[in-house]
CSV table of C-alpha atoms in Angstrom, one decimal:
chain,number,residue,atom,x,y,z
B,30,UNK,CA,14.9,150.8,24.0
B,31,UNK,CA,13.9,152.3,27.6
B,32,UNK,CA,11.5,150.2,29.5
B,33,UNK,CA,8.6,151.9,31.6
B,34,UNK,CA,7.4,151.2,34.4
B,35,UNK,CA,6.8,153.7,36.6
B,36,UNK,CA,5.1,156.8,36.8
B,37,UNK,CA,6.3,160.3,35.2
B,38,UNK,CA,9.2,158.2,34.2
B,39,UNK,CA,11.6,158.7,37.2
B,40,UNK,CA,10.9,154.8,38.7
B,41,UNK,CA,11.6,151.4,37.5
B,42,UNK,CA,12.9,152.4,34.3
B,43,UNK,CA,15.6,150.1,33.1
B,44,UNK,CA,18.0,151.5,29.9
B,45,UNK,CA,19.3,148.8,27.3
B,46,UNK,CA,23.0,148.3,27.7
B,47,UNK,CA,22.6,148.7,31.4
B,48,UNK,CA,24.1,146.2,34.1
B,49,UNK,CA,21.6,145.4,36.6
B,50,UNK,CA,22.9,145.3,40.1
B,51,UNK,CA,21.4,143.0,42.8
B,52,UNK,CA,18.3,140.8,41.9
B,53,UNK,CA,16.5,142.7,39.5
B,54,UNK,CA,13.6,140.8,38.0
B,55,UNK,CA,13.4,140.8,34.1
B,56,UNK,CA,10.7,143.3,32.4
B,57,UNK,CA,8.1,141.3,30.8
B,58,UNK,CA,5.3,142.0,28.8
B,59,UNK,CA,3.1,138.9,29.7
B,60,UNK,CA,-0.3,139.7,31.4
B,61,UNK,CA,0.2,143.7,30.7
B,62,UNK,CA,-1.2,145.8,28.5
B,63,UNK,CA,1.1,147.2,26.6
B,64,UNK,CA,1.9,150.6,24.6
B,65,UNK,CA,5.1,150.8,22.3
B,66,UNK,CA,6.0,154.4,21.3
B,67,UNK,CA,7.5,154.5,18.1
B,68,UNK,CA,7.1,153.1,15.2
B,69,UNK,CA,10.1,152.3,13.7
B,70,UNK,CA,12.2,148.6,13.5
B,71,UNK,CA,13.0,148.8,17.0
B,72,UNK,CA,8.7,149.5,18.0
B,73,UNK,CA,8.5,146.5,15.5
B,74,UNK,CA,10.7,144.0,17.4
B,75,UNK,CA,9.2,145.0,20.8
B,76,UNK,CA,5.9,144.3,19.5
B,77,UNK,CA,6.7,140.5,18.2
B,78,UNK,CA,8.6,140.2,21.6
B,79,UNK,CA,5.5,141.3,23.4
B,80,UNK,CA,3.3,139.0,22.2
B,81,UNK,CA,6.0,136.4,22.2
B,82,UNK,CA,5.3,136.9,26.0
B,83,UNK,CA,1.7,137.4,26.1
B,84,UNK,CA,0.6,140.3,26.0
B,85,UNK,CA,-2.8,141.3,26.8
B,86,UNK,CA,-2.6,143.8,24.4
B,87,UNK,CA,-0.3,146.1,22.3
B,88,UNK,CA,-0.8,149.8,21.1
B,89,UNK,CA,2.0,151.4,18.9
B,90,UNK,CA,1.9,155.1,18.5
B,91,UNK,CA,3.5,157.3,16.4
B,92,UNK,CA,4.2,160.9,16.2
B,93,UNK,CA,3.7,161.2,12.5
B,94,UNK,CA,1.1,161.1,10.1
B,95,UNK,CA,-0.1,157.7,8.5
B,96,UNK,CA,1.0,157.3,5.5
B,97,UNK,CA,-0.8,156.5,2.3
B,98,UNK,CA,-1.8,152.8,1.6
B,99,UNK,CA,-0.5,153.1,-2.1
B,100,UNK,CA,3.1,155.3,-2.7
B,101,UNK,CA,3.1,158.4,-5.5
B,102,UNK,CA,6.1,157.2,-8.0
B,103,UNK,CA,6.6,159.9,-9.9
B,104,UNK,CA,6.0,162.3,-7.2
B,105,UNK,CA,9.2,160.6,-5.1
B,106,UNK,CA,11.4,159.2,-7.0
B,107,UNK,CA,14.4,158.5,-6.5
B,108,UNK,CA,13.7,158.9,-3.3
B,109,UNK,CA,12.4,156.1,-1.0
B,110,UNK,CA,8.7,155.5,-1.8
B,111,UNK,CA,6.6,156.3,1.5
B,112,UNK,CA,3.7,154.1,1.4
B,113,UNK,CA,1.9,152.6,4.7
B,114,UNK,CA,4.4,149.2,5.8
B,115,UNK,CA,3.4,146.6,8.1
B,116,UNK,CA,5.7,144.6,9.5
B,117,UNK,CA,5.3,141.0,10.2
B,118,UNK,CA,5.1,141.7,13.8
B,119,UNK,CA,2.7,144.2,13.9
B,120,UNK,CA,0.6,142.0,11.6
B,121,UNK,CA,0.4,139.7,15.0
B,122,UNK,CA,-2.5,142.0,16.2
B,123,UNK,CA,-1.0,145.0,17.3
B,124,UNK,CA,-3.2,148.3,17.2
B,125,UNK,CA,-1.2,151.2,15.4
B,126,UNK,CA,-2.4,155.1,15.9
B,127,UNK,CA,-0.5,157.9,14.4
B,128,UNK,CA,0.0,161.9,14.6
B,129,UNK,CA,-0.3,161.3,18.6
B,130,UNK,CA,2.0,162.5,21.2
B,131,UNK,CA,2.5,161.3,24.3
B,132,UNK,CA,2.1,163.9,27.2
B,133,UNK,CA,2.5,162.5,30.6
B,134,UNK,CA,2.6,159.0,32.3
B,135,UNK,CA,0.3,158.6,35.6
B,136,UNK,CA,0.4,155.6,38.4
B,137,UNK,CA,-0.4,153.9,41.3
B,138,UNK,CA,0.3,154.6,44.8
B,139,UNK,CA,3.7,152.0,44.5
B,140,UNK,CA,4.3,154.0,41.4
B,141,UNK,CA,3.8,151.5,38.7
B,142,UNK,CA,2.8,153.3,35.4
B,143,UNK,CA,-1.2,152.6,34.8
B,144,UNK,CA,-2.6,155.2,32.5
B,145,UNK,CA,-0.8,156.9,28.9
B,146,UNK,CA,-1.8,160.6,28.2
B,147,UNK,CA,-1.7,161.5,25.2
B,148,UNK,CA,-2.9,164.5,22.4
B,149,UNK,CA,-3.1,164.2,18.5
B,150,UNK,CA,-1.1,166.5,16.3
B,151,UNK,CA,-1.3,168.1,13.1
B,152,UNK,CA,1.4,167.9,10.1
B,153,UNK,CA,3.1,170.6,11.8
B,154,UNK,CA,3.4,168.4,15.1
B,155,UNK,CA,1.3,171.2,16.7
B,156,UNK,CA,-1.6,169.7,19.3
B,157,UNK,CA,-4.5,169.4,18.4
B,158,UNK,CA,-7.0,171.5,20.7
B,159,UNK,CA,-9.5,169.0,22.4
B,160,UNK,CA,-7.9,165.6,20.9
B,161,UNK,CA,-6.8,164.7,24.5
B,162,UNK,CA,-7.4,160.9,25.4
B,163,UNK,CA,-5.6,158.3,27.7
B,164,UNK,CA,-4.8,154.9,27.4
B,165,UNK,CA,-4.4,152.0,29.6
B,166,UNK,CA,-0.5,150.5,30.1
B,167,UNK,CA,0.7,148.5,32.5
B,168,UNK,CA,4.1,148.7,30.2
B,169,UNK,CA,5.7,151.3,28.2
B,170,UNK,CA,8.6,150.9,26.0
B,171,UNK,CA,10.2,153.7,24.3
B,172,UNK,CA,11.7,152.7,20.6
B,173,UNK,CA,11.8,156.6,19.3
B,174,UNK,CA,13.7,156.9,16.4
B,175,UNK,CA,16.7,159.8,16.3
B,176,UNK,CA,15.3,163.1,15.2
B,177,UNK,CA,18.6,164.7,14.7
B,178,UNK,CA,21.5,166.7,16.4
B,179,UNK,CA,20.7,168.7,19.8
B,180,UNK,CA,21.4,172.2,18.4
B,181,UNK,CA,21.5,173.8,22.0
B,182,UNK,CA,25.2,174.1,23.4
B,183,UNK,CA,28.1,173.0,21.6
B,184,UNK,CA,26.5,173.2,17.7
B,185,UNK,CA,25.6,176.8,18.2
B,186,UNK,CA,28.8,177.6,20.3
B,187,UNK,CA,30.7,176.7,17.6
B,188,UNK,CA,28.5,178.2,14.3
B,189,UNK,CA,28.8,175.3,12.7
B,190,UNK,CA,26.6,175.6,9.2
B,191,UNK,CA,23.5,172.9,9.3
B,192,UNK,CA,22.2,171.4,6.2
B,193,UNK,CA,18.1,171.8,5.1
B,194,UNK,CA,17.1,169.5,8.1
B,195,UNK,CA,19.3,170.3,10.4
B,196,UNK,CA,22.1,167.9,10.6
B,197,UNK,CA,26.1,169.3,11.0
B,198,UNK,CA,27.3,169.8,7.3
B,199,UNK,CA,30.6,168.1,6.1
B,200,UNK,CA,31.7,166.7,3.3
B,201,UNK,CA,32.4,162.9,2.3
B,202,UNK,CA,35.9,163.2,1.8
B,203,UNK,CA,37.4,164.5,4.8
B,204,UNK,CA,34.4,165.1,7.0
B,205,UNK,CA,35.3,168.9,7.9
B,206,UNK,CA,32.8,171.2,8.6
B,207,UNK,CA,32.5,175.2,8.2
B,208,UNK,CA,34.4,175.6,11.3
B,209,UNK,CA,38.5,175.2,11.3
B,210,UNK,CA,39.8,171.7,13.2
B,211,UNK,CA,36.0,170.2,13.7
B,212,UNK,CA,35.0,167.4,11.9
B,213,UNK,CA,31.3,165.7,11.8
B,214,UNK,CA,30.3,162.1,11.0
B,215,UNK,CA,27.5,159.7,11.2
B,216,UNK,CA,24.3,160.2,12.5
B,217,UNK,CA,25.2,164.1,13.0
B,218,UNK,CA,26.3,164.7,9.0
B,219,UNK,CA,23.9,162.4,7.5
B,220,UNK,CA,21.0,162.1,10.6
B,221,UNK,CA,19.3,159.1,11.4
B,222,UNK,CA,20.5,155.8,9.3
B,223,UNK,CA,22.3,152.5,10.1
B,224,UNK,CA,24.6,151.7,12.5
B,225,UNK,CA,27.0,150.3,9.7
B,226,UNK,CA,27.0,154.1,8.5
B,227,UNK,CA,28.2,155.1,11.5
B,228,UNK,CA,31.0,152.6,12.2
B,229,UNK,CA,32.1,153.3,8.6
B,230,UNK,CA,31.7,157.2,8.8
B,231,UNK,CA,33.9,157.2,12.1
B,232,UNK,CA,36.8,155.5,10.9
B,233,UNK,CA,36.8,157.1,7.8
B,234,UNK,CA,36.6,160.6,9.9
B,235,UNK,CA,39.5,159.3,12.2
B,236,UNK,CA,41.7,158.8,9.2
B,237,UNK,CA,40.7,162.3,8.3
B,238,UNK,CA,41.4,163.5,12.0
B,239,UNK,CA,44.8,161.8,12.0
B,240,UNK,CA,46.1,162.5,8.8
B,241,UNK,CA,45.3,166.5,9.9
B,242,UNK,CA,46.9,166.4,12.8
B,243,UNK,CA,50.0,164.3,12.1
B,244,UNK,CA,50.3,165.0,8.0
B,245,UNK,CA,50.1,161.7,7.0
B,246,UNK,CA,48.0,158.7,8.2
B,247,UNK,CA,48.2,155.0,7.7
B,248,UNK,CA,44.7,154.6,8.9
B,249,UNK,CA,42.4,152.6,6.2
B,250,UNK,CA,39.7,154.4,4.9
């Protein structure tokens, strides 16, 4: 999660994971009005910490269409039902909007973040002529899920072959791809999922890995 505070996003913007150095002061949401992007687990958990801290207010948006109250069995089975969720922290008051993109951030003079600009979008995440509109934020925090693999540079230097959305194909055995001595895992063969995939992917791939460059392996799978 990337916290927002300044304008255009080149100020006051503080990474998770990141050391502070010197006397930084804590980001907190209390007495600002607030606007989570994303609308994933990660948006959920920053809207009940939000409030937890009293919040003014909190506005989650999301890139993509709202989905339907009810979910379509038959039509997606045995796939994952979509169906509208609500989590039990955005059932704390927070205002959702979907199919919007955010644009641009504008500030203050001491370059604290004060207005959101943002555009809807259609279902082919193409704006929307005239849908412009801004809202009010004193903070901004980015939870945006992972799309997939940046295609531009190494991907298409090497010609790897990319499965129907876009993600490095390899198969679950010894994670090879199309291309002789590279091998794919985790979020780039299977795209966005859990961290447990990942950690389990990569040490299965490093077993693969060794095992191709020494023979044999005594790596677990």
């Amino acid at each position: 999660v990337a916290a927002l505070l300044g304008a255009a996003g080149e100020h006051h913007r503080v990474m998770a994971g990141d050391e502070p150095t010197g006397n930084v002061e804590p980001i907190l949401a209390g007495g600002k009005h607030v606007i989570v992007i994303g609308g994933g687990d990660t948006g959920s958990d920053c809207i009940g910490t939000s409030f937890r801290q009293g919040a003014v207010s909190v506005v989650q948006l999301e890139i993509m269409p709202k989905p339907p109250e009810r979910e379509n069995k038959p039509l997606v089975w045995p796939d994952w039902p979509l169906k509208l969720r609500t989590s039990s922290s955005q059932d704390e008051g927070a205002e959702r909007d979907f199919s919007v993109m955010t644009e641009k951030f504008t500030g203050d003079a001491d370059g604290n973040v004060k207005l959101l600009h943002c555009v809807r979008v259609d279902g082919k995440m193409q704006k929307v002529p005239g849908s412009e509109f801004t809202l009010k934020a004193e903070l901004v925090l980015l939870a945006m899920g992972f799309v997939g693999p940046v295609h531009e540079g190494m991907i298409n230097t090497l010609g790897v072959e990319l499965d129907k959305r876009g993600n490095v194909q390899a198969d679950t055995s010894k994670y090879k791809t199309s291309v002789d001595k590279v091998f794919s895992c985790g979020d780039m063969r299977r795209g966005q999922s859990l961290v447990v995939w990942a950690i389990r992917e990569g040490r299965q791939c490093a077993r693969s890995v060794d095992e191709f460059l020494m023979g044999e392996t005594t790596l677990p799978r």
